[in-house]
Coordinates of C-alpha atoms and ligand atoms in Angstrom, one line a residue:
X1 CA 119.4 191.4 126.6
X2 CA 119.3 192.3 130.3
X3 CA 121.9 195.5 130.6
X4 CA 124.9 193.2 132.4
X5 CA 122.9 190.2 132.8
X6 CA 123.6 186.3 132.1
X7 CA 123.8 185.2 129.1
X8 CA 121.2 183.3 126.8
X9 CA 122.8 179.7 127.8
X10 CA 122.0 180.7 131.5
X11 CA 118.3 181.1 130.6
X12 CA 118.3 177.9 128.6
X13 CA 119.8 176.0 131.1
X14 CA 116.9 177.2 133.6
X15 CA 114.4 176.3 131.3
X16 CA 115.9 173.0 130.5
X17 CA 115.5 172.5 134.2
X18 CA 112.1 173.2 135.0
X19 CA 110.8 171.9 132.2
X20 CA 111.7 168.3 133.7
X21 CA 109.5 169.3 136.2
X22 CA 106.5 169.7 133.8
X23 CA 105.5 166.1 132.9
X24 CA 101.7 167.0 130.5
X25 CA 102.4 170.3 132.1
X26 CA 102.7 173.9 131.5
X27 CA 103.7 177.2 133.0
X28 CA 102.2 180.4 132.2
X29 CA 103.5 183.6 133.1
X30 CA 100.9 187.1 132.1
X31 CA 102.4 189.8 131.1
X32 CA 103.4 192.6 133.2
X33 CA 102.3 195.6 132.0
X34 CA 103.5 198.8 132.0
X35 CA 102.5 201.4 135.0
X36 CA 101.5 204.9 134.5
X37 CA 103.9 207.7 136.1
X38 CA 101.7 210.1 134.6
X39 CA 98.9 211.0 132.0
X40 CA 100.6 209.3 129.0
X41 CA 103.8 208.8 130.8
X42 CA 105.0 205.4 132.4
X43 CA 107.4 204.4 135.0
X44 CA 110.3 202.7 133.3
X45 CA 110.0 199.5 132.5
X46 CA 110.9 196.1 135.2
X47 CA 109.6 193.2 133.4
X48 CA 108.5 190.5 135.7
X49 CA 111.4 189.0 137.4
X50 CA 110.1 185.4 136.7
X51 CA 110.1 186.3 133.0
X52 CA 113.5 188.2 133.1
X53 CA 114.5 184.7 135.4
X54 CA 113.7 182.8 132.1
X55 CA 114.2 184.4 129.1
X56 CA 116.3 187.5 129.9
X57 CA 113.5 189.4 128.4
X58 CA 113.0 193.2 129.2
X59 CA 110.4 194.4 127.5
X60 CA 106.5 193.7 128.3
X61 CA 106.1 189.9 127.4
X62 CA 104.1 186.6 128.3
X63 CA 106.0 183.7 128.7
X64 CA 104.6 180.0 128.1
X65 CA 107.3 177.1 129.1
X66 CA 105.3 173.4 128.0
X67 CA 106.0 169.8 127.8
X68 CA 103.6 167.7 126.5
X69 CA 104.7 166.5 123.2
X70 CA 102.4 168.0 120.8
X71 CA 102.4 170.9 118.7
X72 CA 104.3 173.8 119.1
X73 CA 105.7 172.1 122.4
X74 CA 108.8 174.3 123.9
X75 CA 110.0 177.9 124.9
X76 CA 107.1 180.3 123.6
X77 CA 107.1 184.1 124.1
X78 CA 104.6 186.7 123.2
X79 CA 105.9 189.7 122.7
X80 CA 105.1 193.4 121.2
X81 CA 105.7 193.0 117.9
X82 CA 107.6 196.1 115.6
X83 CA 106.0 199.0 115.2
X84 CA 107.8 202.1 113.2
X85 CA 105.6 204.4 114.7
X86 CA 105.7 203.5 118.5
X87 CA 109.5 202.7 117.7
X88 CA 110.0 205.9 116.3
X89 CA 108.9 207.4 120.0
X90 CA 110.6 204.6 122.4
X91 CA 113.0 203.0 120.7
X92 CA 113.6 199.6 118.6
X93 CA 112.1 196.8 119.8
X94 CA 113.0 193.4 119.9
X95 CA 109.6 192.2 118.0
X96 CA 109.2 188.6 117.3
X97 CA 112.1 187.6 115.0
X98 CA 114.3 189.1 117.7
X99 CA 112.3 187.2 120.7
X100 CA 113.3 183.9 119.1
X101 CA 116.8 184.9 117.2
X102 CA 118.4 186.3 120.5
X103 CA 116.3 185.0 123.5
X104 CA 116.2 181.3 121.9
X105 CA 112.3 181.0 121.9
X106 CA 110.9 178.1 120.2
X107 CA 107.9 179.9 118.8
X108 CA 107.0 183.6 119.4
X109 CA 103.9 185.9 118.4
X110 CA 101.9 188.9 119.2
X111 CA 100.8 189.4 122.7
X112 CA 97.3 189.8 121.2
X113 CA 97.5 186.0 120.4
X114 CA 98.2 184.8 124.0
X115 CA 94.7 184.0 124.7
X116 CA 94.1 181.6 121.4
X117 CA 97.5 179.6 121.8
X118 CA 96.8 179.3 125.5
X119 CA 93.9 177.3 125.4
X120 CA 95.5 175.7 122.4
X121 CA 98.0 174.3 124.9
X122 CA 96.2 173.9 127.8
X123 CA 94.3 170.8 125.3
X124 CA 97.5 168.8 125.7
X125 CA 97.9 169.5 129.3
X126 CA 96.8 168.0 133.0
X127 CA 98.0 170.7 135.5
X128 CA 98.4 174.6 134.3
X129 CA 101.4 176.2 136.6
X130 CA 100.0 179.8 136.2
X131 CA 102.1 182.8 138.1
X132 CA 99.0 185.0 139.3
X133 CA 98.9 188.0 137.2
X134 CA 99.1 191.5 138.9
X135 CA 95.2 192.5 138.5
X136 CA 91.4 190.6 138.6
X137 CA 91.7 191.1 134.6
X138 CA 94.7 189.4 133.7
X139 CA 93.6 186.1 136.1
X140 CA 90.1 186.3 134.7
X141 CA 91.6 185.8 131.0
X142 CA 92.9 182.9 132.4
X143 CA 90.5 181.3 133.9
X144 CA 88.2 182.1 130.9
X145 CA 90.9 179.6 129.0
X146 CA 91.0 176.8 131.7
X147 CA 87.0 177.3 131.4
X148 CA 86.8 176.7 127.8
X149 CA 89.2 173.7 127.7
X150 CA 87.5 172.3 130.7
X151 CA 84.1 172.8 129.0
X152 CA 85.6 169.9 126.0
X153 CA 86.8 167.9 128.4
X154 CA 83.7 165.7 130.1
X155 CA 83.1 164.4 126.3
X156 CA 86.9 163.6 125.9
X157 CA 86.9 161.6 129.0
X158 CA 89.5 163.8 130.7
X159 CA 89.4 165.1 133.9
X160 CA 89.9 169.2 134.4
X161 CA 92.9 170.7 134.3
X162 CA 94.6 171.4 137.8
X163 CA 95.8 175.1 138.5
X164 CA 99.0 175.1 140.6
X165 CA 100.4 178.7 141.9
X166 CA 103.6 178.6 139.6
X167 CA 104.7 181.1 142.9
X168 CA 106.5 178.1 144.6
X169 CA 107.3 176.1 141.2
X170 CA 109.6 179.6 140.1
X171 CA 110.2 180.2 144.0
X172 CA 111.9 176.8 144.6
X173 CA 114.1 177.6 141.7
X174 CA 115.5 181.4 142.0
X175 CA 116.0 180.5 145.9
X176 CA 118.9 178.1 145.0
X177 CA 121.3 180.4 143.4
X178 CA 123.1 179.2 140.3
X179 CA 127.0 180.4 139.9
X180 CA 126.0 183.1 137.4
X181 CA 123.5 184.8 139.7
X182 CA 125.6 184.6 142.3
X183 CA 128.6 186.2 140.7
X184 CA 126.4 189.0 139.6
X185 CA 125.4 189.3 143.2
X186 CA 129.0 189.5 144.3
X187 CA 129.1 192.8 141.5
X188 CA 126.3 194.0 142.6
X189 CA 127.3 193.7 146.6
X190 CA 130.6 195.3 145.4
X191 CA 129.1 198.6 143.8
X192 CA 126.7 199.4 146.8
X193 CA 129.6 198.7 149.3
X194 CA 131.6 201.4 147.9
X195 CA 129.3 203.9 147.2
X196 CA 128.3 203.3 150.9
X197 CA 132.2 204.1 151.9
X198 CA 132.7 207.0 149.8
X199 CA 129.6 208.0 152.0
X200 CA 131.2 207.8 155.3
X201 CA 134.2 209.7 153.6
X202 CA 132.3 212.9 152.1
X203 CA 129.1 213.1 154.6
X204 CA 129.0 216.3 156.1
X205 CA 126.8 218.3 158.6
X206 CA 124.5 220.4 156.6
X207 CA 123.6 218.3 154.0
X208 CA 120.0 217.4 152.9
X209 CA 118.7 213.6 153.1
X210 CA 117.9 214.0 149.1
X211 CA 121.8 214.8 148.4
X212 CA 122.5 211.7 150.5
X213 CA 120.1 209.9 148.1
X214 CA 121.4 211.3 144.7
X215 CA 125.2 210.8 146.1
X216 CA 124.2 206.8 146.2
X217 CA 121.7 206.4 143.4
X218 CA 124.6 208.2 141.5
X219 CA 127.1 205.6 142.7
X220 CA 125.1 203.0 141.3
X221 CA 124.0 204.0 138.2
X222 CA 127.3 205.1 137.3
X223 CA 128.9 201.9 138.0
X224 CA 126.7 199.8 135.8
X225 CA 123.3 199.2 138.3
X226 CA 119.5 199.9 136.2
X227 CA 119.9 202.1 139.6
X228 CA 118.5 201.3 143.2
X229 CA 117.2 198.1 144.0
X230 CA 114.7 199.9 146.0
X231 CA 113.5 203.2 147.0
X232 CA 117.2 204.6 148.8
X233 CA 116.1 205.7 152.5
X234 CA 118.2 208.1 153.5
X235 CA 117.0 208.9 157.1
X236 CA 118.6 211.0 159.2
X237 CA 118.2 211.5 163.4
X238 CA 114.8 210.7 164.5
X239 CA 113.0 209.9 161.1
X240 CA 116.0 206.3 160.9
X241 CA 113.0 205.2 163.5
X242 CA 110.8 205.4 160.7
X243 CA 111.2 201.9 159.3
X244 CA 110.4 202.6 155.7
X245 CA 111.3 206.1 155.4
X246 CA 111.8 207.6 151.7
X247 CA 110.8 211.3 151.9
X248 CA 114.6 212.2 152.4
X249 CA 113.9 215.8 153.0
X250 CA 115.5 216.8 156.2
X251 CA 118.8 219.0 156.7
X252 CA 121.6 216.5 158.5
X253 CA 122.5 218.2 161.5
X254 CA 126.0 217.3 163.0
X255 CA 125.4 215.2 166.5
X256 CA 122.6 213.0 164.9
X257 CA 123.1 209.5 163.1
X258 CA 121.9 208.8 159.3
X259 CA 120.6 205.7 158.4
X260 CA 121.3 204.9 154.8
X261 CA 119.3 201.4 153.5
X262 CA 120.4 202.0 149.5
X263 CA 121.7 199.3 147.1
X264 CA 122.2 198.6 143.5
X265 CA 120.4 196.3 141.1
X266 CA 123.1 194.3 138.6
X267 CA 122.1 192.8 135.8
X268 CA 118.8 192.0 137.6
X269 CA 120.6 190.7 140.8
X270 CA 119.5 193.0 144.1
X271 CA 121.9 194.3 146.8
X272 CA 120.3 195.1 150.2
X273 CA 122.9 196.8 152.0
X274 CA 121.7 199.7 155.2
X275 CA 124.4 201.4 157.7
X276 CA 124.1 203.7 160.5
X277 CA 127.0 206.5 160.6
X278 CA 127.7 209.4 162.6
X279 CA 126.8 213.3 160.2
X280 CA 129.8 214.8 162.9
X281 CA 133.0 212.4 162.9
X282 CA 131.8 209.9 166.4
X283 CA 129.0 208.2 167.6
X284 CA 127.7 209.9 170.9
X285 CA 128.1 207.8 174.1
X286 CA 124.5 206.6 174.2
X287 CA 124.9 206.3 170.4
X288 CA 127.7 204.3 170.3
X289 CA 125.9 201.9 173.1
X290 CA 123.4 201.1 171.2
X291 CA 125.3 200.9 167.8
X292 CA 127.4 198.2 169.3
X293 CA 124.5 196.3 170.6
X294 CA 122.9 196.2 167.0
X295 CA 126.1 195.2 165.8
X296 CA 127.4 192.5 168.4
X297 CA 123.4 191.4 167.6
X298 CA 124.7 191.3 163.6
X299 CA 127.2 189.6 164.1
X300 CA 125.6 187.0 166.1
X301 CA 123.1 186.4 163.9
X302 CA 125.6 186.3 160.7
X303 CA 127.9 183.1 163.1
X304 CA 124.7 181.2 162.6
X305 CA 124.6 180.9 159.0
X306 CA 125.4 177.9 157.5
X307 CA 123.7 174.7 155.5
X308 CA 120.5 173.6 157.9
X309 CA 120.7 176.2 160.1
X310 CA 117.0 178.6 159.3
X311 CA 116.1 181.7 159.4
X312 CA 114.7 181.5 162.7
X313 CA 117.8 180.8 164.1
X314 CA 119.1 183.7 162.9
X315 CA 116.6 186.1 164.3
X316 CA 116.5 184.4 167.4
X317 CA 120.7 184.8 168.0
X318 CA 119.6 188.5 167.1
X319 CA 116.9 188.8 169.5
X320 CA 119.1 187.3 172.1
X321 CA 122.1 189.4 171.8
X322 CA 119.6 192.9 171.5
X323 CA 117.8 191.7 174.6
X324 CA 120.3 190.7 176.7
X325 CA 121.8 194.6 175.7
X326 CA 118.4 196.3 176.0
X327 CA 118.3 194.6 180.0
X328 CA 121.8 195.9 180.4
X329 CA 121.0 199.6 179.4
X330 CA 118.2 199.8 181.6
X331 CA 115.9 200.1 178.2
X332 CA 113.9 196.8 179.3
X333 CA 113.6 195.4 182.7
X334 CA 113.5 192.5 184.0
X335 CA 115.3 188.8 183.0
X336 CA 116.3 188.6 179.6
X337 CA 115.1 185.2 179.0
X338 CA 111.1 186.5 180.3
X339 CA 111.6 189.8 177.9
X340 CA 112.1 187.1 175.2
X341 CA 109.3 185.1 176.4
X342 CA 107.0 188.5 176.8
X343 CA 108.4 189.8 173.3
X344 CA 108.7 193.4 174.9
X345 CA 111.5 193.9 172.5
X346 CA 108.9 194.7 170.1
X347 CA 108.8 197.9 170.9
X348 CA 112.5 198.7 169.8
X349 CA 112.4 195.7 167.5
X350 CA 109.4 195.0 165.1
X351 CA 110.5 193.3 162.1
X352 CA 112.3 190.0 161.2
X353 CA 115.9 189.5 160.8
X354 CA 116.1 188.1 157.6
X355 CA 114.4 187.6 153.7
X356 CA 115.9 186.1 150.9
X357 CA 117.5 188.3 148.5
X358 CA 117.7 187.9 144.3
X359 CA 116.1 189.3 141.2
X360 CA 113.4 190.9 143.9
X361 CA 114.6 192.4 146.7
X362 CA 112.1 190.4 149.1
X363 CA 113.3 187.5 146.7
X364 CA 110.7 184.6 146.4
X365 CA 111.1 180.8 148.1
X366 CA 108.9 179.8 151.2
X367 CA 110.9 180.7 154.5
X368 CA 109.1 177.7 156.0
X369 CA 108.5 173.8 155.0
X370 CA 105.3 173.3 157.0
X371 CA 105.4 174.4 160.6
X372 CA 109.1 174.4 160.7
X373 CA 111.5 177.2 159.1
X374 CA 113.5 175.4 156.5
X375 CA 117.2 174.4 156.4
X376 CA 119.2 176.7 154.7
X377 CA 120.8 175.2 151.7
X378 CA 124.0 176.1 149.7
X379 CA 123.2 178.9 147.2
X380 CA 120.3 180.2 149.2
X381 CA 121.1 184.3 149.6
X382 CA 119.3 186.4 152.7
X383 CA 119.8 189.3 154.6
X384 CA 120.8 189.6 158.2
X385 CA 119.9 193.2 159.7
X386 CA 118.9 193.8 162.6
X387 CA 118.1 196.8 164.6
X388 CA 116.6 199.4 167.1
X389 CA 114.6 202.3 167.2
X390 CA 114.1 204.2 169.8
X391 CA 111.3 206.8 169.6
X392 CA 111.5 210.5 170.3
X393 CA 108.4 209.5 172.8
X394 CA 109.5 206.5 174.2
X395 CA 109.6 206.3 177.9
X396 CA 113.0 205.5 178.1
X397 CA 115.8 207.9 179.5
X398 CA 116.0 210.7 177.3
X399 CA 120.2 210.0 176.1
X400 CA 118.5 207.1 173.6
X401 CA 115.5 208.9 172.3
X402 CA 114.9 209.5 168.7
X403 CA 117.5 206.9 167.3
X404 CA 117.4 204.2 164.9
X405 CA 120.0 202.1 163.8
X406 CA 120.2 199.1 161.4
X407 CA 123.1 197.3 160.1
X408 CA 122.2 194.9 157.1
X409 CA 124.2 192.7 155.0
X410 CA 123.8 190.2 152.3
X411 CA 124.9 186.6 153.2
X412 CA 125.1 184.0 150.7
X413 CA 124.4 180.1 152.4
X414 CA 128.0 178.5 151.2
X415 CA 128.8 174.4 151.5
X416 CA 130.7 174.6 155.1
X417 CA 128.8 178.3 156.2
X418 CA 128.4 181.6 154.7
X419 CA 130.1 184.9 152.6
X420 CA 129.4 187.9 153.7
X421 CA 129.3 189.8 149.9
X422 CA 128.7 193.0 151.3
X423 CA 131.9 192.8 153.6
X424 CA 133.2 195.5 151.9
X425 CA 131.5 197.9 153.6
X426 CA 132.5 198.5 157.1
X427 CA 130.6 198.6 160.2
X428 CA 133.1 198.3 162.6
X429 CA 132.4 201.6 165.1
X430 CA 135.6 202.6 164.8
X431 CA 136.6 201.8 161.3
X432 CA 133.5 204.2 160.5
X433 CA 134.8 207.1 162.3
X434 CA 138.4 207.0 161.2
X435 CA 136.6 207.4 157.8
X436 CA 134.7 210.1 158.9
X437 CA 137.7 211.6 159.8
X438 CA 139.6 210.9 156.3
X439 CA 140.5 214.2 154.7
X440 CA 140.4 214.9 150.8
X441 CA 137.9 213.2 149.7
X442 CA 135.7 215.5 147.5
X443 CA 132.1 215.0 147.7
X444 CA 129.6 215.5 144.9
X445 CA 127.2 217.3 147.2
X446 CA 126.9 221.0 147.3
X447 CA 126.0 222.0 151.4
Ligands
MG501 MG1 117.5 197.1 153.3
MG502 MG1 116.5 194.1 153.7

């Protein structure tokens, strides 16, 4: 079972639920297989998150979720089955008795059987809901099944099957939150908040970006996470304008900012947590100008949240507040409202405000319904974080080059608004330099 994860009723209750939604239908989801660090080596092992979603399964599977009535009807999984020898290298597996005794499956086999039952299932079906597999090979398996059944069909009177992307099927679902997920997001929230605050207490000038990194991925791991939801970005003075920064190899030199986007992953829950702190103990003037801009922008954007409010509202309260600021500190000029229009901002603000958060950190769901963003609903989870970045060559007075800032929280959609679950973790200008001024508090780094 999932290290911390929900228990087998929480997967059966999920499959009880979509499998009303599978009238003559079936869902298939390909295994994920495993990536290659290496030569013979792999990466560890994240099963698909759709599979994990359903079965709590962790180890390289197939999934197959029907309802149609005939044989072998239900919950099947095919799975690696035991092998002494392989086992003897990487461990026990959970094999096929274990794939139905402990993760409830109605039938299990070998994954070298996936093909055969397929197309033995797809005979009793109208519409296949497949989740795309990851390469031209796996999907070509697939539709070598639909192919064969299809081929029957003319004679049986039967119309082909229908493919549906089982994308938005599995993406409806894991965007309304169920009370288990979201308490393991609360756990999860919790952990990369306080490694985040011990942070701000033990940061000091001298340190390398990678220390920053293993301080936090230590945090997490240590406190129950599988470790970082993500690759930890650690990005101090200029390279925090690099949006996706994860080479975290620069010495921290006192007078700069570090921006720190790091969070844990909880029993297959994601955090998604970035702050912007001072290496010395304060923000510089121009620093502290712009920090407050990003975070009156936050907190703009965070008042919006609430059931039928979108996600386009909240970037626009965000794009509001930073424009109206960037106006005001001479960065843009010109009306606010035509620096909107002209989307100028752009070039301090280039991405959206906002994704859903879950099992995946860019968690699935459609963000709109049509040409409209959709409602937010009760149970839906996102982030709000926005930011600027100000380039070391941007023609902008010289006090605000070669800064980015970005403060992002977690925001769960409740009945009458919203929970911040990262609240934990200041961002507060002041509240982070009276703990950058807190004394004995021993870091784990080594300067
Ligand atoms: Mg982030
Ligand atoms: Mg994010």
């Amino acid at each position: 079972m999932t290290l911390n994860g929900p228990e087998p009723a929480a997967h059966a209750a999920r499959r009880a639920q979509l499998k009303e939604r599978l009238e003559r239908a079936l869902l298939f989801i390909p295994e994920l297989p495993q990536s290659v660090y290496s030569n013979d080596v792999h990466y560890p092992y994240r099963p698909d998150s759709n599979v994990r979603y359903l079965s709590g399964f962790e180890e390289p599977a197939a999934l197959l979720l029907s309802n149609h009535g005939k044989d072998e009807d239900g919950f099947t999984l095919f799975v690696q089955p035991r092998d002494e020898q392989s086992e003897t290298w990487t461990g026990k597996r959970p094999g096929i008795e274990d794939a139905a005794r402990v993760y409830g499956a109605d039938y299990t086999y070998p994954l070298d059987q996936t093909h055969d039952k397929l197309v033995a299932h797809l005979r009793h079906v109208e519409t296949l809901y497949y989740a795309y597999g990851q390469t031209a090979a796996v999907n070509q398996h697939v539709l070598e099944a639909v192919q064969t059944v299809n081929r029957e069909r003319p004679r049986a009177g039967r119309p082909p099957l229908a493919i549906a992307d089982a994308a938005h099927l599995l993406g409806e679902m894991r965007l309304r939150k169920r009370p288990e997920e979201i308490e393991l997001m609360r756990k999860a929230a919790s952990i990369t908040a306080a490694a985040h605050v011990r942070l701000m207490e033990t940061l000091a000038p001298g340190q390398f970006e990678y220390q920053v990194q293993a301080d936090l991925d230590h945090a997490f791991r240590i406190a129950g996470c599988a470790g970082p939801a993500y690759g930890t970005i650690a990005a101090g003075g200029a390279n925090a304008t690099v949006l996706h920064y994860t080479r975290n190899e620069a010495k921290l030199a006192e007078g700069d900012l570090l921006l720190t986007d790091a969070a844990g992953e909880y029993g297959g829950y994601c955090a998604d947590l970035t702050r912007t702190i001072p290496v010395g103990k304060s923000y510089s003037g121009p620093q502290a100008a712009l920090y407050d801009l990003v975070l009156e922008a936050q907190q703009a954007a965070i008042a919006t949240v609430r059931p039928g409010a979108s996600v386009e509202e909240v970037h626009k309260a965000a794009v509001a507040v930073l424009c109206g600021g960037l106006v005001d500190l001479g960065l843009l000029e010109g009306g606010v409202d035509e620096r909107i229009e002209d989307e100028s901002y752009k070039r301090f603000y280039v991405h959206n405000t906002s994704h859903w958060l879950g099992m995946d950190v860019h968690d699935s769901g459609a963000y709109r319904i049509g040409d409209k963003s959709r409602p937010l609903e009760p149970g839906f989870v996102l982030t709000v974080e926005p930011g600027l970045y100000v380039r070391e060559d941007a023609e902008v007075d010289e006090s605000y080059r070669g800064t980015g800032i970005r403060i992002e929280d977690d925001v769960l959609v409740t009945e009458d608004g919203h929970e911040v679950l990262t609240s934990e973790a200041p961002k507060a200008r002041a509240e982070i330099e009276a703990l950058r001024r807190k004394k004995g508090v021993k870091s784990r780094l080594s300067t």
